Amino acid sequence: LQKPISAVVLDNMRLALLCVFKVVLLVSTGRIGDAEEGGLKEGKGSAACPVKLRPSAHCEEEEDCPYQVTLPPLTIQMPKKFKMLEKTMKELHSLRQTVNKLKSSCLECKQQADQILQKDSSEGPGPDPTSNEQGNKSQQSTSIHDMQIKLNKMSSSLKNARKEINSLQGRIEELSLLNMKNVEAMVDKKVKNLTGVVSSLDSKCSSACPVITSPQFIIAPRDCSDYNVLEEKKNGVYKVTPDPKNGTFDVYCDMESFGGGWTVIQHRFNGSVSFNRTWAEYKNGFGAVQGEFWLGNDKIHLLTKAKDMILRIELEDFEGVREYAKYEQFYVSNEYLRYRLSVSGYSGTAGDALHFSKNYNHDQKFFTTPDKDNDMYPSGNCGAYYGSGWWFDACMSANLNGKYYHKKYKGIRNGIFWGTWPTLSDEHPSSYRQVFKTVKMMIRPKKYAP
C-alpha cells in the first residue's frame, strides 16, 4: 500500500520544519560550523536530516550576506541579518573557550598552591591562611618554643655562674685564711718586738712614766660642752661645728661657772652695742663674742637642733642683786618658721617671766624685729615700739634685748626688762623704771656631766 501524494507532501514539510528548527537551535548554541561542514544529525536513533546551510553568493567579511537553507526538495532563503547572528555566535564560542582556558589555569594554580602548603606543613609549623585562630596558635607555640630555648640557656648560664661563685668563694676563703695567718704571724712578731722594747725601757727608767688620762685634741666639737674634756678649762673664744654642712663659727664659752660647758648666746654689761637692729642683723648676729653681742638666730637654731639644750639666764641690777632663771628645755626654730621659741621647765630665783600670764607668754612666739612684725599685738609692731628684737607676745613680760640704761629712767619701758624681778612689786607706774647692769643668756646640753 502506498500513501496518497498529499500525505507524502505533508510528511516532507513536517520534516523540513523540524530541520529548520534544529538549525536555529544549533545557531543559538554556537554549532553553526558543524552545519556548514555537511549537514545536521539528530541524536541517537534519529534519521539523518539532509539540511545544508550556505551563503547564497560570495560575500565579504563585513557584508550582510544572505543565507539559504537547502532542504530537498525545498530551498529556504534566510534574511541578511543571519550573518550577524552567526558572527555573534562565533564570538560567544571563542569567549567560552577563553573561559574554559581560565578555568583550567585556575585549577592548575590551585593544585600548585596545595602542593606548596603541603610542603610548608611538612617542613615545620606555620600560619594557616584559612584560619586566623590556627595562625595565632601556631605563632604562640613558636614564641613559647623560643622562650623555652631562652629559658634553658639562662638556666645553664645560672648554673655556670653558681659554679663560678662557689669556686670564687672557695678561693676567697683560702686567701682569707692565708691573710689571717700572715696577719697573726706579723702581729705576733710586732708584739715580741714591743715586749722587748718595753723590757729594755723598764730597765732604763728610774721612775714610772706620766700617764695621759684625757686627749688634748677634739675633732669637730659641736658646742662648748665638748671642750670639757680639756685638762685646763678656761673661759674664752672657741670654735664649734654644730652641723658640718653649715661650717664652723666662733663662740664664747663659759667653762668656769656652774660646772662649765656653757655656750653664751647673748651678753650685755656696758651698753656699748645697740640692740635696735634689723631682721638680717639678728639673723646673722652682731657685736663681738668677747664683748657685748647677739650670737645670731641661725647659729642659735643650729646649736639647739644638734642637742637638747637647757637655758640659763643670769641677771644683776645696779644695786648688786643677782638672780637667775633656768629652763630645762630651750629650742629655736629655723628662719622659715620665723625662729619660733620653745621654752619650758623653769627653776631659779628670778621668776618665770617668760610664762608670766595668759596674755604675756613668750613660749611658742615668733621672733620680731623693728622691721619685721611677727608678734601677737594687732595694732602695731612691738619690736618697733620697744626698739629691739625679741619673741614678743602682745607685747611683753620680758625683754632682755631692750635699751641699755646706766641708771633708772621714766616713760616707755623700753629698757632691759624681766617682769618677775623681785623689786618690781614696789615700782609705781609713774616712778622710775628698773634697770639692769649685766645680762647673760647661755645654753648647755641637757645630758652634760661636769
Short mmCIF file of C-alpha atoms in Angstrom, two decimals:
data_model
loop_
_atom_site.label_atom_id
_atom_site.label_comp_id
_atom_site.label_asym_id
_atom_site.label_seq_id
_atom_site.Cartn_x
_atom_site.Cartn_y
_atom_site.Cartn_z
CA LEU A 1 0.00 0.00 0.00
CA GLN A 2 1.23 3.46 -0.75
CA LYS A 3 0.36 6.75 0.92
CA PRO A 4 -1.53 9.32 -1.06
CA ILE A 5 0.57 12.12 -2.60
CA SER A 6 -0.89 14.73 -0.25
CA ALA A 7 0.22 12.73 2.79
CA VAL A 8 3.75 12.41 1.39
CA VAL A 9 3.95 16.16 0.83
CA LEU A 10 2.83 16.85 4.41
CA ASP A 11 5.45 14.48 5.83
CA ASN A 12 8.19 16.18 3.82
CA MET A 13 7.08 19.62 5.01
CA ARG A 14 6.97 18.41 8.61
CA LEU A 15 10.49 17.05 8.25
CA ALA A 16 11.66 20.30 6.68
CA LEU A 17 10.24 22.36 9.55
CA LEU A 18 11.90 20.12 12.11
CA CYS A 19 15.24 20.50 10.34
CA VAL A 20 14.86 24.29 10.21
CA PHE A 21 14.08 24.32 13.89
CA LYS A 22 17.22 22.29 14.59
CA VAL A 23 19.27 24.70 12.50
CA VAL A 24 18.02 27.59 14.57
CA LEU A 25 18.84 25.66 17.77
CA LEU A 26 22.33 24.89 16.53
CA VAL A 27 22.90 28.52 15.61
CA SER A 28 21.75 29.63 19.06
CA THR A 29 24.13 27.15 20.72
CA GLY A 30 27.12 28.14 18.59
CA ARG A 31 27.36 24.94 16.49
CA ILE A 32 26.85 26.57 13.12
CA GLY A 33 30.20 25.29 11.87
CA ASP A 34 29.04 21.70 12.04
CA ALA A 35 26.07 22.51 9.87
CA GLU A 36 28.24 24.22 7.25
CA GLU A 37 30.60 21.24 7.03
CA GLY A 38 27.97 18.81 5.85
CA GLY A 39 24.62 18.55 7.38
CA LEU A 40 22.99 18.07 10.74
CA LYS A 41 22.35 14.92 12.61
CA GLU A 42 19.86 14.19 15.33
CA GLY A 43 20.69 12.28 18.39
CA LYS A 44 20.97 8.57 18.59
CA GLY A 45 18.23 6.62 16.91
CA SER A 46 17.15 9.58 14.71
CA ALA A 47 17.20 9.62 10.90
CA ALA A 48 19.64 11.87 9.07
CA CYS A 49 18.43 15.35 8.31
CA PRO A 50 19.65 16.32 4.76
CA VAL A 51 19.82 20.05 5.60
CA LYS A 52 22.57 22.30 4.22
CA LEU A 53 23.19 25.91 5.26
CA ARG A 54 25.41 28.03 3.00
CA PRO A 55 25.67 31.56 1.65
CA SER A 56 23.70 32.19 -1.47
CA ALA A 57 26.62 34.16 -3.04
CA HIS A 58 30.24 35.24 -2.44
CA CYS A 59 30.31 37.79 0.43
CA GLU A 60 32.98 39.96 2.05
CA GLU A 61 33.78 39.68 5.72
CA GLU A 62 31.88 42.82 6.81
CA GLU A 63 28.88 42.45 4.46
CA ASP A 64 25.41 41.26 5.39
CA CYS A 65 25.37 38.11 3.31
CA PRO A 66 22.05 36.29 2.68
CA TYR A 67 21.97 32.59 3.66
CA GLN A 68 19.86 29.84 2.27
CA VAL A 69 18.81 26.54 3.78
CA THR A 70 18.63 23.65 1.28
CA LEU A 71 16.18 21.00 2.32
CA PRO A 72 15.38 18.71 -0.57
CA PRO A 73 13.16 19.22 -2.18
CA LEU A 74 12.87 22.75 -0.62
CA THR A 75 15.28 25.72 -0.55
CA ILE A 76 14.59 28.41 2.08
CA GLN A 77 16.10 31.90 1.74
CA MET A 78 17.26 33.29 5.16
CA PRO A 79 17.36 37.04 5.95
CA LYS A 80 20.62 39.08 5.65
CA LYS A 81 20.82 39.64 9.48
CA PHE A 82 21.53 35.95 9.83
CA LYS A 83 25.24 36.71 9.20
CA MET A 84 25.37 38.93 12.29
CA LEU A 85 23.79 36.17 14.31
CA GLU A 86 26.47 33.80 13.09
CA LYS A 87 29.26 36.26 13.98
CA THR A 88 27.80 36.78 17.44
CA MET A 89 27.64 33.04 17.97
CA LYS A 90 31.28 32.66 16.93
CA GLU A 91 32.33 35.34 19.42
CA LEU A 92 30.37 33.58 22.12
CA HIS A 93 32.08 30.36 21.19
CA SER A 94 35.53 31.95 21.45
CA LEU A 95 34.59 33.51 24.78
CA ARG A 96 33.52 30.13 26.04
CA GLN A 97 36.87 28.67 25.03
CA THR A 98 38.69 31.51 26.81
CA VAL A 99 36.65 30.90 29.97
CA ASN A 100 37.47 27.20 29.81
CA LYS A 101 41.18 28.00 29.50
CA LEU A 102 40.95 30.35 32.52
CA LYS A 103 39.22 27.61 34.48
CA SER A 104 41.94 25.12 33.65
CA SER A 105 44.60 27.70 34.62
CA CYS A 106 42.88 28.31 37.98
CA LEU A 107 42.78 24.60 38.61
CA GLU A 108 46.50 24.38 37.94
CA CYS A 109 47.15 27.35 40.29
CA LYS A 110 45.10 25.72 43.00
CA GLN A 111 46.98 22.45 42.60
CA GLN A 112 50.30 24.32 42.86
CA ALA A 113 49.11 26.18 45.96
CA ASP A 114 48.02 22.94 47.60
CA GLN A 115 51.42 21.43 46.88
CA ILE A 116 53.18 24.43 48.42
CA LEU A 117 51.01 24.31 51.53
CA GLN A 118 51.64 20.60 51.92
CA LYS A 119 55.37 21.21 51.58
CA ASP A 120 55.28 24.01 54.21
CA SER A 121 53.30 21.87 56.63
CA SER A 122 55.78 19.00 56.22
CA GLU A 123 58.78 21.33 56.88
CA GLY A 124 57.51 22.85 60.17
CA PRO A 125 54.70 24.72 61.93
CA GLY A 126 53.49 27.75 60.04
CA PRO A 127 50.47 30.00 59.71
CA ASP A 128 47.37 28.57 58.10
CA PRO A 129 45.92 31.14 55.66
CA THR A 130 42.45 29.68 56.03
CA SER A 131 42.20 30.28 59.78
CA ASN A 132 43.39 33.23 61.88
CA GLU A 133 42.85 31.30 65.06
CA GLN A 134 45.11 28.44 63.95
CA GLY A 135 47.69 31.01 62.84
CA ASN A 136 47.66 32.68 66.23
CA LYS A 137 48.01 29.32 67.95
CA SER A 138 50.96 28.40 65.77
CA GLN A 139 52.60 31.79 66.45
CA GLN A 140 52.05 31.33 70.18
CA SER A 141 53.54 27.85 70.03
CA THR A 142 56.55 29.26 68.15
CA SER A 143 57.05 32.05 70.70
CA ILE A 144 56.68 29.57 73.58
CA HIS A 145 59.24 27.36 71.94
CA ASP A 146 61.64 30.30 71.61
CA MET A 147 61.05 31.28 75.23
CA GLN A 148 61.77 27.73 76.35
CA ILE A 149 65.04 27.80 74.44
CA LYS A 150 65.99 31.12 76.06
CA LEU A 151 64.97 29.82 79.49
CA ASN A 152 67.13 26.76 79.04
CA LYS A 153 70.07 28.95 78.02
CA MET A 154 69.51 31.21 81.05
CA SER A 155 69.30 28.25 83.44
CA SER A 156 72.53 26.82 82.05
CA SER A 157 74.16 30.26 82.42
CA LEU A 158 72.94 30.49 86.01
CA LYS A 159 74.33 27.04 86.76
CA ASN A 160 77.68 28.07 85.34
CA ALA A 161 77.61 31.32 87.32
CA ARG A 162 76.77 29.41 90.50
CA LYS A 163 79.71 27.10 89.91
CA GLU A 164 82.00 30.07 89.36
CA ILE A 165 80.68 31.77 92.54
CA ASN A 166 81.29 28.63 94.56
CA SER A 167 84.80 28.34 93.20
CA LEU A 168 85.46 32.03 93.92
CA GLN A 169 84.13 31.63 97.45
CA GLY A 170 86.48 28.76 97.98
CA ARG A 171 89.40 30.80 96.72
CA ILE A 172 88.40 33.78 98.85
CA GLU A 173 88.21 31.56 101.93
CA GLU A 174 91.63 30.18 101.15
CA LEU A 175 93.03 33.67 100.63
CA SER A 176 91.39 34.98 103.81
CA LEU A 177 92.85 32.10 105.78
CA LEU A 178 96.26 32.78 104.30
CA ASN A 179 95.92 36.50 105.04
CA MET A 180 94.77 35.84 108.58
CA LYS A 181 97.75 33.56 109.14
CA ASN A 182 100.07 36.21 107.75
CA VAL A 183 98.45 38.89 109.91
CA GLU A 184 98.66 36.72 113.02
CA ALA A 185 102.28 36.00 112.31
CA MET A 186 103.01 39.70 111.78
CA VAL A 187 101.17 40.70 114.96
CA ASP A 188 102.99 38.09 116.99
CA LYS A 189 106.27 39.38 115.64
CA LYS A 190 105.37 43.01 116.46
CA VAL A 191 104.23 42.05 119.95
CA LYS A 192 107.51 40.28 120.57
CA ASN A 193 109.39 43.34 119.40
CA LEU A 194 107.30 45.67 121.57
CA THR A 195 107.73 43.41 124.55
CA GLY A 196 111.46 43.58 124.07
CA VAL A 197 111.40 47.36 123.78
CA VAL A 198 109.25 47.77 126.91
CA SER A 199 111.52 45.45 128.87
CA SER A 200 114.54 47.45 127.83
CA LEU A 201 112.81 50.73 128.82
CA ASP A 202 111.83 49.34 132.21
CA SER A 203 115.46 48.61 132.90
CA LYS A 204 116.48 52.14 131.87
CA CYS A 205 113.70 54.25 133.55
CA SER A 206 114.22 55.03 137.25
CA SER A 207 110.58 56.17 137.74
CA ALA A 208 107.20 55.47 136.15
CA CYS A 209 106.29 57.48 133.02
CA PRO A 210 103.42 60.01 133.36
CA VAL A 211 100.04 58.70 132.21
CA ILE A 212 97.88 60.92 129.95
CA THR A 213 94.28 60.35 131.03
CA SER A 214 92.43 62.59 128.53
CA PRO A 215 93.00 63.61 124.89
CA GLN A 216 94.21 67.15 124.17
CA PHE A 217 92.69 67.43 120.69
CA ILE A 218 88.98 67.27 119.83
CA ILE A 219 87.60 66.64 116.37
CA ALA A 220 84.69 68.98 115.42
CA PRO A 221 83.21 69.98 118.81
CA ARG A 222 79.54 70.86 118.42
CA ASP A 223 79.30 73.24 121.38
CA CYS A 224 81.30 74.38 124.40
CA SER A 225 80.43 71.27 126.41
CA ASP A 226 82.65 69.19 124.11
CA TYR A 227 85.66 71.19 125.36
CA ASN A 228 85.04 69.96 128.89
CA VAL A 229 87.46 67.08 128.25
CA LEU A 230 90.38 69.50 128.13
CA GLU A 231 92.75 69.27 131.01
CA GLU A 232 92.76 73.04 131.53
CA LYS A 233 89.31 74.65 131.38
CA LYS A 234 89.30 78.40 130.77
CA ASN A 235 86.71 80.93 129.66
CA GLY A 236 87.30 82.22 126.18
CA VAL A 237 86.57 82.06 122.46
CA TYR A 238 86.35 78.58 120.91
CA LYS A 239 85.31 77.18 117.56
CA VAL A 240 82.26 74.93 117.29
CA THR A 241 80.62 72.96 114.47
CA PRO A 242 77.07 72.01 115.44
CA ASP A 243 76.29 70.99 111.84
CA PRO A 244 79.17 70.19 109.43
CA LYS A 245 77.05 71.26 106.46
CA ASN A 246 76.86 74.83 107.84
CA GLY A 247 80.51 75.32 108.74
CA THR A 248 82.36 76.37 111.89
CA PHE A 249 81.99 79.60 113.86
CA ASP A 250 83.37 81.27 117.00
CA VAL A 251 81.52 81.27 120.30
CA TYR A 252 82.33 82.44 123.82
CA CYS A 253 82.48 79.52 126.25
CA ASP A 254 81.94 79.89 129.98
CA MET A 255 83.97 76.94 131.24
CA GLU A 256 84.10 78.01 134.92
CA SER A 257 80.58 78.95 136.07
CA PHE A 258 78.12 76.39 137.42
CA GLY A 259 80.03 73.34 136.14
CA GLY A 260 81.23 74.94 132.89
CA GLY A 261 80.42 73.86 129.33
CA TRP A 262 78.15 76.86 128.71
CA THR A 263 77.81 78.39 125.22
CA VAL A 264 76.96 82.09 125.60
CA ILE A 265 74.36 83.33 123.08
CA GLN A 266 73.86 86.88 124.48
CA HIS A 267 75.83 89.10 126.80
CA ARG A 268 75.33 92.73 127.92
CA PHE A 269 77.31 94.60 130.55
CA ASN A 270 78.13 98.20 129.45
CA GLY A 271 75.74 99.34 126.69
CA SER A 272 78.47 99.63 124.04
CA VAL A 273 76.41 97.77 121.44
CA SER A 274 72.93 98.84 120.32
CA PHE A 275 70.31 96.08 120.11
CA ASN A 276 67.91 98.14 117.99
CA ARG A 277 68.72 96.07 114.89
CA THR A 278 67.11 94.70 111.73
CA TRP A 279 65.89 91.19 110.99
CA ALA A 280 69.04 90.42 108.95
CA GLU A 281 71.33 91.55 111.78
CA TYR A 282 69.54 89.42 114.34
CA LYS A 283 69.64 86.53 111.86
CA ASN A 284 73.43 86.66 111.39
CA GLY A 285 74.41 88.08 114.76
CA PHE A 286 76.19 91.29 115.75
CA GLY A 287 78.79 92.52 118.21
CA ALA A 288 81.99 90.72 119.29
CA VAL A 289 81.79 87.49 121.29
CA GLN A 290 84.44 88.83 123.68
CA GLY A 291 82.20 91.83 124.47
CA GLU A 292 78.51 92.64 124.08
CA PHE A 293 76.85 90.62 121.33
CA TRP A 294 73.92 88.62 119.97
CA LEU A 295 75.20 85.31 118.56
CA GLY A 296 72.62 85.15 115.74
CA ASN A 297 69.33 83.35 115.32
CA ASP A 298 70.69 80.97 112.65
CA LYS A 299 73.54 79.86 114.94
CA ILE A 300 71.23 79.53 117.95
CA HIS A 301 68.97 77.33 115.82
CA LEU A 302 71.88 75.06 114.80
CA LEU A 303 73.09 74.72 118.41
CA THR A 304 69.65 73.86 119.80
CA LYS A 305 68.96 71.49 116.89
CA ALA A 306 72.18 69.49 117.38
CA LYS A 307 71.43 68.64 121.05
CA ASP A 308 68.67 69.04 123.62
CA MET A 309 69.64 72.25 125.41
CA ILE A 310 68.88 73.95 128.71
CA LEU A 311 68.87 77.76 129.05
CA ARG A 312 70.34 79.72 131.95
CA ILE A 313 69.74 83.49 132.29
CA GLU A 314 71.94 85.50 134.67
CA LEU A 315 70.69 88.96 135.77
CA GLU A 316 72.27 91.64 138.00
CA ASP A 317 70.96 95.13 138.77
CA PHE A 318 72.92 98.22 139.78
CA GLU A 319 72.27 97.51 143.47
CA GLY A 320 74.27 94.28 143.18
CA VAL A 321 71.26 91.96 143.34
CA ARG A 322 71.88 88.78 141.32
CA GLU A 323 69.21 86.30 140.28
CA TYR A 324 68.91 83.55 137.68
CA ALA A 325 66.26 81.69 135.69
CA LYS A 326 66.88 78.19 134.34
CA TYR A 327 64.76 76.36 131.74
CA GLU A 328 65.14 72.62 131.11
CA GLN A 329 64.01 72.87 127.52
CA PHE A 330 65.10 75.54 125.03
CA TYR A 331 64.81 75.42 121.24
CA VAL A 332 64.71 78.00 118.42
CA SER A 333 63.25 77.04 115.03
CA ASN A 334 64.72 77.98 111.66
CA GLU A 335 64.06 81.16 109.69
CA TYR A 336 61.25 79.52 107.67
CA LEU A 337 59.35 79.14 110.97
CA ARG A 338 60.36 82.71 111.95
CA TYR A 339 62.68 81.48 114.73
CA ARG A 340 59.80 80.36 116.94
CA LEU A 341 60.75 79.94 120.61
CA SER A 342 60.09 76.73 122.58
CA VAL A 343 60.94 77.10 126.29
CA SER A 344 59.70 75.30 129.41
CA GLY A 345 60.77 73.69 132.71
CA TYR A 346 61.51 76.79 134.83
CA SER A 347 63.53 76.81 138.01
CA GLY A 348 65.51 79.60 139.68
CA THR A 349 65.25 82.81 141.72
CA ALA A 350 64.40 85.49 139.15
CA GLY A 351 60.88 84.24 138.48
CA ASP A 352 59.35 82.80 135.32
CA ALA A 353 58.87 85.97 133.30
CA LEU A 354 58.69 84.04 130.00
CA HIS A 355 55.39 82.49 131.18
CA PHE A 356 54.04 85.49 133.08
CA SER A 357 50.34 85.10 132.27
CA LYS A 358 47.91 84.03 129.57
CA ASN A 359 48.26 87.36 127.79
CA TYR A 360 52.03 87.62 128.29
CA ASN A 361 53.50 84.26 127.36
CA HIS A 362 56.64 84.21 125.22
CA ASP A 363 56.64 80.45 124.67
CA GLN A 364 55.81 79.40 121.06
CA LYS A 365 56.07 83.00 119.84
CA PHE A 366 57.83 84.15 116.68
CA PHE A 367 60.80 86.48 116.63
CA THR A 368 60.00 90.13 115.87
CA THR A 369 62.32 93.00 114.92
CA PRO A 370 61.58 96.71 114.26
CA ASP A 371 61.45 95.97 110.51
CA LYS A 372 59.60 92.63 110.67
CA ASP A 373 56.38 92.29 112.64
CA ASN A 374 55.60 88.71 113.78
CA ASP A 375 54.13 89.48 117.22
CA MET A 376 50.58 88.99 118.56
CA TYR A 377 49.81 92.70 119.02
CA PRO A 378 47.08 93.56 116.48
CA SER A 379 47.59 97.35 116.35
CA GLY A 380 51.33 97.67 115.77
CA ASN A 381 54.84 96.29 115.89
CA CYS A 382 56.16 95.59 119.40
CA GLY A 383 59.73 95.49 118.08
CA ALA A 384 59.45 98.97 116.64
CA TYR A 385 57.72 100.30 119.77
CA TYR A 386 60.33 98.95 122.20
CA GLY A 387 63.31 99.33 119.83
CA SER A 388 64.63 95.74 119.89
CA GLY A 389 64.30 92.22 118.55
CA TRP A 390 62.60 89.60 120.79
CA TRP A 391 59.98 86.85 120.99
CA PHE A 392 57.18 89.32 121.71
CA ASP A 393 53.64 88.34 122.62
CA ALA A 394 51.30 91.34 122.78
CA CYS A 395 53.69 92.76 123.81
CA MET A 396 55.91 91.50 126.67
CA SER A 397 56.62 90.41 130.21
CA ALA A 398 60.34 90.04 129.44
CA ASN A 399 62.74 91.72 127.00
CA LEU A 400 66.47 91.08 127.52
CA ASN A 401 67.36 92.90 124.29
CA GLY A 402 65.90 96.29 125.33
CA LYS A 403 67.85 99.50 125.52
CA TYR A 404 70.75 99.55 127.98
CA TYR A 405 70.26 102.26 130.61
CA HIS A 406 73.05 103.17 133.03
CA LYS A 407 70.54 104.47 135.57
CA LYS A 408 66.84 104.41 136.26
CA TYR A 409 64.55 106.16 133.79
CA LYS A 410 60.92 107.19 133.27
CA GLY A 411 58.46 106.75 130.38
CA ILE A 412 58.14 103.82 127.97
CA ARG A 413 59.55 100.63 129.45
CA ASN A 414 61.92 100.06 126.51
CA GLY A 415 64.96 99.05 128.58
CA ILE A 416 66.16 95.58 129.60
CA PHE A 417 63.17 94.08 131.39
CA TRP A 418 62.34 90.98 133.42
CA GLY A 419 58.75 91.15 134.63
CA THR A 420 59.16 88.90 137.69
CA TRP A 421 62.16 90.69 139.18
CA PRO A 422 61.68 90.77 142.97
CA THR A 423 61.80 94.59 143.45
CA LEU A 424 59.32 95.36 140.67
CA SER A 425 56.40 94.92 143.06
CA ASP A 426 57.34 98.20 144.74
CA GLU A 427 57.52 100.09 141.44
CA HIS A 428 54.75 102.63 140.72
CA PRO A 429 53.69 103.17 137.05
CA SER A 430 54.81 106.79 137.20
CA SER A 431 58.01 106.10 139.08
CA TYR A 432 61.45 105.25 137.77
CA ARG A 433 61.96 102.01 135.85
CA GLN A 434 64.10 99.10 136.98
CA VAL A 435 67.46 98.87 135.17
CA PHE A 436 69.97 96.01 134.89
CA LYS A 437 73.74 96.15 134.91
CA THR A 438 74.51 92.74 133.34
CA VAL A 439 72.53 90.15 131.44
CA LYS A 440 73.82 86.83 130.13
CA MET A 441 72.00 84.08 128.22
CA MET A 442 73.85 80.76 127.85
CA ILE A 443 72.95 77.19 126.88
CA ARG A 444 74.33 73.72 127.62
CA PRO A 445 73.28 70.15 126.66
CA LYS A 446 70.73 68.58 128.99
CA LYS A 447 72.85 65.43 129.34
CA TYR A 448 76.01 67.34 130.22
CA ALA A 449 78.04 65.87 133.08
CA PRO A 450 80.66 68.24 134.65
#
